[in-house]
JSON list of C-alpha atoms in Angstrom, two decimals:
[
{"chain": "M", "resi": 1, "resn": "UNK", "atom": "CA", "xyz": [54.23, 78.43, 38.79]},
{"chain": "M", "resi": 2, "resn": "UNK", "atom": "CA", "xyz": [57.54, 79.11, 37.36]},
{"chain": "M", "resi": 3, "resn": "UNK", "atom": "CA", "xyz": [58.36, 81.93, 39.50]},
{"chain": "M", "resi": 4, "resn": "UNK", "atom": "CA", "xyz": [57.05, 84.05, 42.11]},
{"chain": "M", "resi": 5, "resn": "UNK", "atom": "CA", "xyz": [54.01, 85.91, 41.05]},
{"chain": "M", "resi": 6, "resn": "UNK", "atom": "CA", "xyz": [52.67, 89.02, 42.61]},
{"chain": "M", "resi": 7, "resn": "UNK", "atom": "CA", "xyz": [49.72, 91.19, 41.98]},
{"chain": "M", "resi": 8, "resn": "UNK", "atom": "CA", "xyz": [48.91, 94.02, 41.14]},
{"chain": "M", "resi": 9, "resn": "UNK", "atom": "CA", "xyz": [52.01, 95.53, 39.92]},
{"chain": "M", "resi": 10, "resn": "UNK", "atom": "CA", "xyz": [51.03, 98.85, 40.64]},
{"chain": "M", "resi": 11, "resn": "UNK", "atom": "CA", "xyz": [48.54, 100.16, 42.98]},
{"chain": "M", "resi": 12, "resn": "UNK", "atom": "CA", "xyz": [47.72, 103.79, 43.59]},
{"chain": "M", "resi": 13, "resn": "UNK", "atom": "CA", "xyz": [45.24, 104.51, 46.71]},
{"chain": "M", "resi": 14, "resn": "UNK", "atom": "CA", "xyz": [43.95, 107.36, 48.33]},
{"chain": "M", "resi": 15, "resn": "UNK", "atom": "CA", "xyz": [45.12, 108.07, 52.02]},
{"chain": "M", "resi": 16, "resn": "UNK", "atom": "CA", "xyz": [42.98, 105.91, 54.46]},
{"chain": "M", "resi": 17, "resn": "UNK", "atom": "CA", "xyz": [41.82, 103.33, 51.92]},
{"chain": "M", "resi": 18, "resn": "UNK", "atom": "CA", "xyz": [42.72, 99.61, 52.77]},
{"chain": "M", "resi": 19, "resn": "UNK", "atom": "CA", "xyz": [44.93, 97.73, 50.16]},
{"chain": "M", "resi": 20, "resn": "UNK", "atom": "CA", "xyz": [45.74, 94.00, 49.75]},
{"chain": "M", "resi": 21, "resn": "UNK", "atom": "CA", "xyz": [48.50, 92.59, 48.12]},
{"chain": "M", "resi": 22, "resn": "UNK", "atom": "CA", "xyz": [48.71, 89.36, 46.54]},
{"chain": "M", "resi": 23, "resn": "UNK", "atom": "CA", "xyz": [52.06, 86.77, 46.33]},
{"chain": "M", "resi": 24, "resn": "UNK", "atom": "CA", "xyz": [51.38, 83.46, 44.83]},
{"chain": "M", "resi": 25, "resn": "UNK", "atom": "CA", "xyz": [55.01, 81.57, 45.61]},
{"chain": "M", "resi": 26, "resn": "UNK", "atom": "CA", "xyz": [56.87, 79.04, 43.50]},
{"chain": "M", "resi": 27, "resn": "UNK", "atom": "CA", "xyz": [55.02, 75.87, 43.61]},
{"chain": "M", "resi": 28, "resn": "UNK", "atom": "CA", "xyz": [56.19, 73.61, 46.62]},
{"chain": "M", "resi": 29, "resn": "UNK", "atom": "CA", "xyz": [58.06, 76.38, 48.34]},
{"chain": "M", "resi": 30, "resn": "UNK", "atom": "CA", "xyz": [57.75, 75.91, 52.06]},
{"chain": "M", "resi": 31, "resn": "UNK", "atom": "CA", "xyz": [58.67, 79.58, 52.99]},
{"chain": "M", "resi": 32, "resn": "UNK", "atom": "CA", "xyz": [57.34, 82.94, 51.94]},
{"chain": "M", "resi": 33, "resn": "UNK", "atom": "CA", "xyz": [58.65, 86.38, 52.90]},
{"chain": "M", "resi": 34, "resn": "UNK", "atom": "CA", "xyz": [57.50, 90.00, 52.66]},
{"chain": "M", "resi": 35, "resn": "UNK", "atom": "CA", "xyz": [59.83, 92.82, 52.25]},
{"chain": "M", "resi": 36, "resn": "UNK", "atom": "CA", "xyz": [59.40, 96.33, 51.77]},
{"chain": "M", "resi": 37, "resn": "UNK", "atom": "CA", "xyz": [61.82, 98.41, 49.75]},
{"chain": "M", "resi": 38, "resn": "UNK", "atom": "CA", "xyz": [62.34, 102.13, 49.39]},
{"chain": "M", "resi": 39, "resn": "UNK", "atom": "CA", "xyz": [64.29, 104.05, 46.66]},
{"chain": "M", "resi": 40, "resn": "UNK", "atom": "CA", "xyz": [67.87, 103.27, 47.18]},
{"chain": "M", "resi": 41, "resn": "UNK", "atom": "CA", "xyz": [67.52, 100.88, 50.02]},
{"chain": "M", "resi": 42, "resn": "UNK", "atom": "CA", "xyz": [67.91, 97.28, 50.86]},
{"chain": "M", "resi": 43, "resn": "UNK", "atom": "CA", "xyz": [64.40, 95.14, 51.21]},
{"chain": "M", "resi": 44, "resn": "UNK", "atom": "CA", "xyz": [63.45, 95.61, 54.83]},
{"chain": "M", "resi": 45, "resn": "UNK", "atom": "CA", "xyz": [61.81, 92.48, 56.53]},
{"chain": "M", "resi": 46, "resn": "UNK", "atom": "CA", "xyz": [58.03, 92.57, 57.17]},
{"chain": "M", "resi": 47, "resn": "UNK", "atom": "CA", "xyz": [56.94, 88.99, 57.74]},
{"chain": "M", "resi": 48, "resn": "UNK", "atom": "CA", "xyz": [57.58, 85.21, 56.92]},
{"chain": "M", "resi": 49, "resn": "UNK", "atom": "CA", "xyz": [55.50, 82.00, 57.01]},
{"chain": "M", "resi": 50, "resn": "UNK", "atom": "CA", "xyz": [56.40, 78.30, 56.89]},
{"chain": "M", "resi": 51, "resn": "UNK", "atom": "CA", "xyz": [53.37, 76.76, 55.20]},
{"chain": "M", "resi": 52, "resn": "UNK", "atom": "CA", "xyz": [50.30, 78.48, 56.70]},
{"chain": "M", "resi": 53, "resn": "UNK", "atom": "CA", "xyz": [52.13, 79.60, 59.98]},
{"chain": "M", "resi": 54, "resn": "UNK", "atom": "CA", "xyz": [53.06, 82.98, 60.48]},
{"chain": "M", "resi": 55, "resn": "UNK", "atom": "CA", "xyz": [56.65, 82.53, 62.24]},
{"chain": "M", "resi": 56, "resn": "UNK", "atom": "CA", "xyz": [58.01, 85.88, 62.50]},
{"chain": "M", "resi": 57, "resn": "UNK", "atom": "CA", "xyz": [55.78, 89.28, 62.16]},
{"chain": "M", "resi": 58, "resn": "UNK", "atom": "CA", "xyz": [58.29, 91.37, 63.96]},
{"chain": "M", "resi": 59, "resn": "UNK", "atom": "CA", "xyz": [59.04, 93.75, 60.97]},
{"chain": "M", "resi": 60, "resn": "UNK", "atom": "CA", "xyz": [55.69, 94.58, 60.38]},
{"chain": "M", "resi": 61, "resn": "UNK", "atom": "CA", "xyz": [55.93, 98.57, 61.03]},
{"chain": "M", "resi": 62, "resn": "UNK", "atom": "CA", "xyz": [52.36, 98.74, 63.15]},
{"chain": "M", "resi": 63, "resn": "UNK", "atom": "CA", "xyz": [49.16, 97.04, 63.55]},
{"chain": "M", "resi": 64, "resn": "UNK", "atom": "CA", "xyz": [47.62, 98.35, 60.28]},
{"chain": "M", "resi": 65, "resn": "UNK", "atom": "CA", "xyz": [49.51, 95.59, 58.38]},
{"chain": "M", "resi": 66, "resn": "UNK", "atom": "CA", "xyz": [49.06, 92.18, 58.48]},
{"chain": "M", "resi": 67, "resn": "UNK", "atom": "CA", "xyz": [49.54, 88.95, 56.32]},
{"chain": "M", "resi": 68, "resn": "UNK", "atom": "CA", "xyz": [48.24, 85.74, 55.99]},
{"chain": "M", "resi": 69, "resn": "UNK", "atom": "CA", "xyz": [48.75, 82.40, 54.02]},
{"chain": "M", "resi": 70, "resn": "UNK", "atom": "CA", "xyz": [46.06, 80.48, 55.04]},
{"chain": "M", "resi": 71, "resn": "UNK", "atom": "CA", "xyz": [46.65, 77.24, 52.83]},
{"chain": "M", "resi": 72, "resn": "UNK", "atom": "CA", "xyz": [50.21, 77.56, 52.90]},
{"chain": "M", "resi": 73, "resn": "UNK", "atom": "CA", "xyz": [50.64, 78.95, 49.54]},
{"chain": "M", "resi": 74, "resn": "UNK", "atom": "CA", "xyz": [49.22, 82.44, 48.05]},
{"chain": "M", "resi": 75, "resn": "UNK", "atom": "CA", "xyz": [49.60, 84.74, 50.82]},
{"chain": "M", "resi": 76, "resn": "UNK", "atom": "CA", "xyz": [48.29, 88.20, 51.20]},
{"chain": "M", "resi": 77, "resn": "UNK", "atom": "CA", "xyz": [49.49, 91.19, 52.76]},
{"chain": "M", "resi": 78, "resn": "UNK", "atom": "CA", "xyz": [47.08, 93.73, 53.92]},
{"chain": "M", "resi": 79, "resn": "UNK", "atom": "CA", "xyz": [47.51, 97.44, 54.96]},
{"chain": "M", "resi": 80, "resn": "UNK", "atom": "CA", "xyz": [44.57, 99.23, 56.54]},
{"chain": "M", "resi": 81, "resn": "UNK", "atom": "CA", "xyz": [44.03, 102.63, 56.46]},
{"chain": "M", "resi": 82, "resn": "UNK", "atom": "CA", "xyz": [47.03, 103.67, 54.31]},
{"chain": "M", "resi": 83, "resn": "UNK", "atom": "CA", "xyz": [48.95, 106.51, 54.98]},
{"chain": "M", "resi": 84, "resn": "UNK", "atom": "CA", "xyz": [51.39, 108.31, 52.61]},
{"chain": "M", "resi": 85, "resn": "UNK", "atom": "CA", "xyz": [54.70, 107.02, 54.51]},
{"chain": "M", "resi": 86, "resn": "UNK", "atom": "CA", "xyz": [53.27, 103.56, 53.46]},
{"chain": "M", "resi": 87, "resn": "UNK", "atom": "CA", "xyz": [54.26, 104.11, 49.87]},
{"chain": "M", "resi": 88, "resn": "UNK", "atom": "CA", "xyz": [57.20, 101.75, 48.53]},
{"chain": "M", "resi": 89, "resn": "UNK", "atom": "CA", "xyz": [57.88, 98.64, 46.34]},
{"chain": "M", "resi": 90, "resn": "UNK", "atom": "CA", "xyz": [56.46, 95.60, 48.51]},
{"chain": "M", "resi": 91, "resn": "UNK", "atom": "CA", "xyz": [58.24, 92.13, 47.61]},
{"chain": "M", "resi": 92, "resn": "UNK", "atom": "CA", "xyz": [57.41, 88.73, 47.91]},
{"chain": "M", "resi": 93, "resn": "UNK", "atom": "CA", "xyz": [59.68, 85.97, 48.07]},
{"chain": "M", "resi": 94, "resn": "UNK", "atom": "CA", "xyz": [59.76, 82.27, 48.45]},
{"chain": "M", "resi": 95, "resn": "UNK", "atom": "CA", "xyz": [62.22, 79.27, 49.38]},
{"chain": "M", "resi": 96, "resn": "UNK", "atom": "CA", "xyz": [62.03, 75.71, 49.43]},
{"chain": "M", "resi": 97, "resn": "UNK", "atom": "CA", "xyz": [63.60, 75.52, 53.02]},
{"chain": "M", "resi": 98, "resn": "UNK", "atom": "CA", "xyz": [65.90, 77.03, 55.38]},
{"chain": "M", "resi": 99, "resn": "UNK", "atom": "CA", "xyz": [69.28, 77.61, 53.94]},
{"chain": "M", "resi": 100, "resn": "UNK", "atom": "CA", "xyz": [68.11, 77.59, 50.38]},
{"chain": "M", "resi": 101, "resn": "UNK", "atom": "CA", "xyz": [67.99, 80.55, 48.06]},
{"chain": "M", "resi": 102, "resn": "UNK", "atom": "CA", "xyz": [65.28, 83.21, 47.98]},
{"chain": "M", "resi": 103, "resn": "UNK", "atom": "CA", "xyz": [63.38, 83.80, 44.75]},
{"chain": "M", "resi": 104, "resn": "UNK", "atom": "CA", "xyz": [61.82, 87.27, 44.61]},
{"chain": "M", "resi": 105, "resn": "UNK", "atom": "CA", "xyz": [58.83, 88.24, 42.71]},
{"chain": "M", "resi": 106, "resn": "UNK", "atom": "CA", "xyz": [58.69, 91.47, 40.48]},
{"chain": "M", "resi": 107, "resn": "UNK", "atom": "CA", "xyz": [56.76, 93.43, 43.70]},
{"chain": "M", "resi": 108, "resn": "UNK", "atom": "CA", "xyz": [53.96, 95.68, 44.00]},
{"chain": "M", "resi": 109, "resn": "UNK", "atom": "CA", "xyz": [54.75, 99.37, 44.01]},
{"chain": "M", "resi": 110, "resn": "UNK", "atom": "CA", "xyz": [52.20, 101.05, 46.07]},
{"chain": "M", "resi": 111, "resn": "UNK", "atom": "CA", "xyz": [51.70, 104.61, 45.85]},
{"chain": "M", "resi": 112, "resn": "UNK", "atom": "CA", "xyz": [49.33, 106.31, 48.72]},
{"chain": "M", "resi": 113, "resn": "UNK", "atom": "CA", "xyz": [48.31, 109.51, 47.61]},
{"chain": "B", "resi": 1, "resn": "UNK", "atom": "CA", "xyz": [75.87, 97.93, 65.66]},
{"chain": "B", "resi": 2, "resn": "UNK", "atom": "CA", "xyz": [73.43, 97.42, 62.65]},
{"chain": "B", "resi": 3, "resn": "UNK", "atom": "CA", "xyz": [72.82, 93.69, 61.58]},
{"chain": "B", "resi": 4, "resn": "UNK", "atom": "CA", "xyz": [74.11, 94.28, 58.47]},
{"chain": "B", "resi": 5, "resn": "UNK", "atom": "CA", "xyz": [76.22, 97.05, 57.00]},
{"chain": "B", "resi": 6, "resn": "UNK", "atom": "CA", "xyz": [77.61, 97.96, 53.65]},
{"chain": "B", "resi": 7, "resn": "UNK", "atom": "CA", "xyz": [79.47, 100.73, 52.03]},
{"chain": "B", "resi": 8, "resn": "UNK", "atom": "CA", "xyz": [76.63, 102.20, 49.62]},
{"chain": "B", "resi": 9, "resn": "UNK", "atom": "CA", "xyz": [79.24, 103.39, 47.17]},
{"chain": "B", "resi": 10, "resn": "UNK", "atom": "CA", "xyz": [78.86, 104.35, 44.27]},
{"chain": "B", "resi": 11, "resn": "UNK", "atom": "CA", "xyz": [82.19, 102.37, 43.55]},
{"chain": "B", "resi": 12, "resn": "UNK", "atom": "CA", "xyz": [83.09, 104.17, 39.84]},
{"chain": "B", "resi": 13, "resn": "UNK", "atom": "CA", "xyz": [85.72, 101.43, 38.24]},
{"chain": "B", "resi": 14, "resn": "UNK", "atom": "CA", "xyz": [86.85, 101.23, 34.66]},
{"chain": "B", "resi": 15, "resn": "UNK", "atom": "CA", "xyz": [86.11, 98.18, 32.57]},
{"chain": "B", "resi": 16, "resn": "UNK", "atom": "CA", "xyz": [88.91, 95.37, 33.26]},
{"chain": "B", "resi": 17, "resn": "UNK", "atom": "CA", "xyz": [89.25, 96.76, 36.95]},
{"chain": "B", "resi": 18, "resn": "UNK", "atom": "CA", "xyz": [88.97, 94.45, 39.90]},
{"chain": "B", "resi": 19, "resn": "UNK", "atom": "CA", "xyz": [86.87, 95.82, 42.79]},
{"chain": "B", "resi": 20, "resn": "UNK", "atom": "CA", "xyz": [85.84, 94.36, 46.34]},
{"chain": "B", "resi": 21, "resn": "UNK", "atom": "CA", "xyz": [82.91, 94.82, 48.61]},
{"chain": "B", "resi": 22, "resn": "UNK", "atom": "CA", "xyz": [82.79, 93.87, 52.24]},
{"chain": "B", "resi": 23, "resn": "UNK", "atom": "CA", "xyz": [79.70, 93.41, 54.31]},
{"chain": "B", "resi": 24, "resn": "UNK", "atom": "CA", "xyz": [80.03, 93.48, 58.07]},
{"chain": "B", "resi": 25, "resn": "UNK", "atom": "CA", "xyz": [77.20, 91.59, 60.46]},
{"chain": "B", "resi": 26, "resn": "UNK", "atom": "CA", "xyz": [76.54, 91.63, 64.01]},
{"chain": "B", "resi": 27, "resn": "UNK", "atom": "CA", "xyz": [75.08, 88.11, 64.72]},
{"chain": "B", "resi": 28, "resn": "UNK", "atom": "CA", "xyz": [78.18, 85.78, 65.47]},
{"chain": "B", "resi": 29, "resn": "UNK", "atom": "CA", "xyz": [76.08, 82.82, 65.18]},
{"chain": "B", "resi": 30, "resn": "UNK", "atom": "CA", "xyz": [75.02, 83.22, 61.57]},
{"chain": "B", "resi": 31, "resn": "UNK", "atom": "CA", "xyz": [75.75, 80.14, 59.27]},
{"chain": "B", "resi": 32, "resn": "UNK", "atom": "CA", "xyz": [75.02, 80.99, 55.79]},
{"chain": "B", "resi": 33, "resn": "UNK", "atom": "CA", "xyz": [75.24, 84.06, 53.85]},
{"chain": "B", "resi": 34, "resn": "UNK", "atom": "CA", "xyz": [74.28, 85.23, 50.47]},
{"chain": "B", "resi": 35, "resn": "UNK", "atom": "CA", "xyz": [74.99, 87.89, 47.68]},
{"chain": "B", "resi": 36, "resn": "UNK", "atom": "CA", "xyz": [72.18, 89.24, 45.68]},
{"chain": "B", "resi": 37, "resn": "UNK", "atom": "CA", "xyz": [72.47, 91.36, 42.71]},
{"chain": "B", "resi": 38, "resn": "UNK", "atom": "CA", "xyz": [69.88, 93.93, 41.62]},
{"chain": "B", "resi": 39, "resn": "UNK", "atom": "CA", "xyz": [69.49, 95.98, 38.59]},
{"chain": "B", "resi": 40, "resn": "UNK", "atom": "CA", "xyz": [67.54, 99.24, 38.84]},
{"chain": "B", "resi": 41, "resn": "UNK", "atom": "CA", "xyz": [63.92, 98.70, 39.40]},
{"chain": "B", "resi": 42, "resn": "UNK", "atom": "CA", "xyz": [64.09, 94.86, 39.27]},
{"chain": "B", "resi": 43, "resn": "UNK", "atom": "CA", "xyz": [63.96, 92.45, 41.85]},
{"chain": "B", "resi": 44, "resn": "UNK", "atom": "CA", "xyz": [66.89, 91.03, 43.79]},
{"chain": "B", "resi": 45, "resn": "UNK", "atom": "CA", "xyz": [68.60, 88.30, 42.18]},
{"chain": "B", "resi": 46, "resn": "UNK", "atom": "CA", "xyz": [71.03, 85.44, 43.75]},
{"chain": "B", "resi": 47, "resn": "UNK", "atom": "CA", "xyz": [74.62, 86.05, 42.95]},
{"chain": "B", "resi": 48, "resn": "UNK", "atom": "CA", "xyz": [76.25, 83.31, 45.03]},
{"chain": "B", "resi": 49, "resn": "UNK", "atom": "CA", "xyz": [75.58, 81.79, 48.40]},
{"chain": "B", "resi": 50, "resn": "UNK", "atom": "CA", "xyz": [78.77, 82.20, 51.02]},
{"chain": "B", "resi": 51, "resn": "UNK", "atom": "CA", "xyz": [79.63, 79.17, 52.88]},
{"chain": "B", "resi": 52, "resn": "UNK", "atom": "CA", "xyz": [82.32, 78.58, 55.80]},
{"chain": "B", "resi": 53, "resn": "UNK", "atom": "CA", "xyz": [85.16, 78.02, 52.95]},
{"chain": "B", "resi": 54, "resn": "UNK", "atom": "CA", "xyz": [83.96, 80.83, 50.93]},
{"chain": "B", "resi": 55, "resn": "UNK", "atom": "CA", "xyz": [83.12, 80.16, 47.05]},
{"chain": "B", "resi": 56, "resn": "UNK", "atom": "CA", "xyz": [84.30, 81.14, 43.52]},
{"chain": "B", "resi": 57, "resn": "UNK", "atom": "CA", "xyz": [82.14, 81.51, 40.54]},
{"chain": "B", "resi": 58, "resn": "UNK", "atom": "CA", "xyz": [83.87, 82.47, 37.43]},
{"chain": "B", "resi": 59, "resn": "UNK", "atom": "CA", "xyz": [85.12, 86.21, 38.11]},
{"chain": "B", "resi": 60, "resn": "UNK", "atom": "CA", "xyz": [83.31, 86.09, 41.27]},
{"chain": "B", "resi": 61, "resn": "UNK", "atom": "CA", "xyz": [84.84, 85.21, 44.53]},
{"chain": "B", "resi": 62, "resn": "UNK", "atom": "CA", "xyz": [82.89, 85.33, 48.22]},
{"chain": "B", "resi": 63, "resn": "UNK", "atom": "CA", "xyz": [84.54, 85.08, 51.05]},
{"chain": "B", "resi": 64, "resn": "UNK", "atom": "CA", "xyz": [83.60, 84.66, 54.91]},
{"chain": "B", "resi": 65, "resn": "UNK", "atom": "CA", "xyz": [85.88, 86.23, 57.93]},
{"chain": "B", "resi": 66, "resn": "UNK", "atom": "CA", "xyz": [84.14, 84.76, 60.90]},
{"chain": "B", "resi": 67, "resn": "UNK", "atom": "CA", "xyz": [86.57, 86.53, 63.29]},
{"chain": "B", "resi": 68, "resn": "UNK", "atom": "CA", "xyz": [86.04, 89.84, 62.08]},
{"chain": "B", "resi": 69, "resn": "UNK", "atom": "CA", "xyz": [82.35, 89.22, 61.15]},
{"chain": "B", "resi": 70, "resn": "UNK", "atom": "CA", "xyz": [82.20, 89.92, 57.50]},
{"chain": "B", "resi": 71, "resn": "UNK", "atom": "CA", "xyz": [81.90, 88.89, 54.17]},
{"chain": "B", "resi": 72, "resn": "UNK", "atom": "CA", "xyz": [83.56, 90.22, 50.92]},
{"chain": "B", "resi": 73, "resn": "UNK", "atom": "CA", "xyz": [82.72, 89.96, 47.25]},
{"chain": "B", "resi": 74, "resn": "UNK", "atom": "CA", "xyz": [85.42, 90.30, 44.73]},
{"chain": "B", "resi": 75, "resn": "UNK", "atom": "CA", "xyz": [84.74, 90.88, 41.00]},
{"chain": "B", "resi": 76, "resn": "UNK", "atom": "CA", "xyz": [87.50, 90.42, 38.57]},
{"chain": "B", "resi": 77, "resn": "UNK", "atom": "CA", "xyz": [87.77, 91.67, 35.05]},
{"chain": "B", "resi": 78, "resn": "UNK", "atom": "CA", "xyz": [84.91, 94.07, 35.61]},
{"chain": "B", "resi": 79, "resn": "UNK", "atom": "CA", "xyz": [82.42, 94.18, 32.72]},
{"chain": "B", "resi": 80, "resn": "UNK", "atom": "CA", "xyz": [79.95, 96.89, 31.91]},
{"chain": "B", "resi": 81, "resn": "UNK", "atom": "CA", "xyz": [77.09, 94.14, 32.84]},
{"chain": "B", "resi": 82, "resn": "UNK", "atom": "CA", "xyz": [78.31, 94.13, 36.47]},
{"chain": "B", "resi": 83, "resn": "UNK", "atom": "CA", "xyz": [76.90, 97.80, 36.77]},
{"chain": "B", "resi": 84, "resn": "UNK", "atom": "CA", "xyz": [74.33, 97.22, 39.67]},
{"chain": "B", "resi": 85, "resn": "UNK", "atom": "CA", "xyz": [73.52, 97.39, 43.22]},
{"chain": "B", "resi": 86, "resn": "UNK", "atom": "CA", "xyz": [74.87, 94.25, 45.33]},
{"chain": "B", "resi": 87, "resn": "UNK", "atom": "CA", "xyz": [73.28, 93.23, 48.38]},
{"chain": "B", "resi": 88, "resn": "UNK", "atom": "CA", "xyz": [74.69, 90.98, 51.16]},
{"chain": "B", "resi": 89, "resn": "UNK", "atom": "CA", "xyz": [72.13, 88.89, 53.31]},
{"chain": "B", "resi": 90, "resn": "UNK", "atom": "CA", "xyz": [72.75, 87.32, 56.59]},
{"chain": "B", "resi": 91, "resn": "UNK", "atom": "CA", "xyz": [70.35, 85.40, 58.79]},
{"chain": "B", "resi": 92, "resn": "UNK", "atom": "CA", "xyz": [68.28, 87.48, 61.11]},
{"chain": "B", "resi": 93, "resn": "UNK", "atom": "CA", "xyz": [69.63, 87.47, 64.85]},
{"chain": "B", "resi": 94, "resn": "UNK", "atom": "CA", "xyz": [67.50, 84.94, 66.49]},
{"chain": "B", "resi": 95, "resn": "UNK", "atom": "CA", "xyz": [65.16, 84.13, 63.66]},
{"chain": "B", "resi": 96, "resn": "UNK", "atom": "CA", "xyz": [64.67, 82.27, 60.37]},
{"chain": "B", "resi": 97, "resn": "UNK", "atom": "CA", "xyz": [64.14, 85.52, 58.48]},
{"chain": "B", "resi": 98, "resn": "UNK", "atom": "CA", "xyz": [66.99, 86.97, 56.14]},
{"chain": "B", "resi": 99, "resn": "UNK", "atom": "CA", "xyz": [68.29, 90.60, 56.64]},
{"chain": "B", "resi": 100, "resn": "UNK", "atom": "CA", "xyz": [69.39, 92.53, 53.50]},
{"chain": "B", "resi": 101, "resn": "UNK", "atom": "CA", "xyz": [72.07, 95.54, 53.61]},
{"chain": "B", "resi": 102, "resn": "UNK", "atom": "CA", "xyz": [71.45, 98.32, 51.95]},
{"chain": "B", "resi": 103, "resn": "UNK", "atom": "CA", "xyz": [73.52, 97.57, 48.94]},
{"chain": "B", "resi": 104, "resn": "UNK", "atom": "CA", "xyz": [76.76, 98.98, 47.52]},
{"chain": "B", "resi": 105, "resn": "UNK", "atom": "CA", "xyz": [76.18, 100.45, 44.25]},
{"chain": "B", "resi": 106, "resn": "UNK", "atom": "CA", "xyz": [78.90, 99.68, 41.31]},
{"chain": "B", "resi": 107, "resn": "UNK", "atom": "CA", "xyz": [79.28, 101.60, 38.24]},
{"chain": "B", "resi": 108, "resn": "UNK", "atom": "CA", "xyz": [81.82, 100.32, 35.73]},
{"chain": "B", "resi": 109, "resn": "UNK", "atom": "CA", "xyz": [82.62, 102.45, 33.02]},
{"chain": "B", "resi": 110, "resn": "UNK", "atom": "CA", "xyz": [84.00, 102.35, 29.59]}
]
């Protein structure tokens, strides 16, 4: 596609529910990144993929968070048993290769009530 | 030492002023750096890449000081439209991920 697409744009859920956030990167981009951003802060790294392989998941806060990119294109970030502290903007980004610039999607604003 | 540190500001400057931000990093092996701009509630967008020789793009100049491990962004002749948060980005220590600073907020006033 023309840009990185994320859905849904907004997600409101109740504490304890599972949520799945979707990212469709720019076509042909090898690397896909997930970040979380709190208001007034910079994006915080969560995990990233090269093709379908998850290269680094050290930024995932705990085992309730997981991500996959099974065919090396679309990725899903899943948060199980959501908690209020999970509320944030979740941003996906992709790039064509190492040292190339990152392109961000518009993000998914998650609110856990 | 944090991987990336930025002065959060805000920097309040009049139109036409020159303003500079610094960003310090801890990974001495880092090779490539970036400055991103983020408008309120929008996604970050690339402003400039910063390589060993630094670079200039119009009113914007980015420099790298390896000895002191910081990068800088200089904005000349500030415009109202330059008001935004400026994020510096460095490679994550030992990994291919990118670490963002917390950002420096710039407010250009008429």
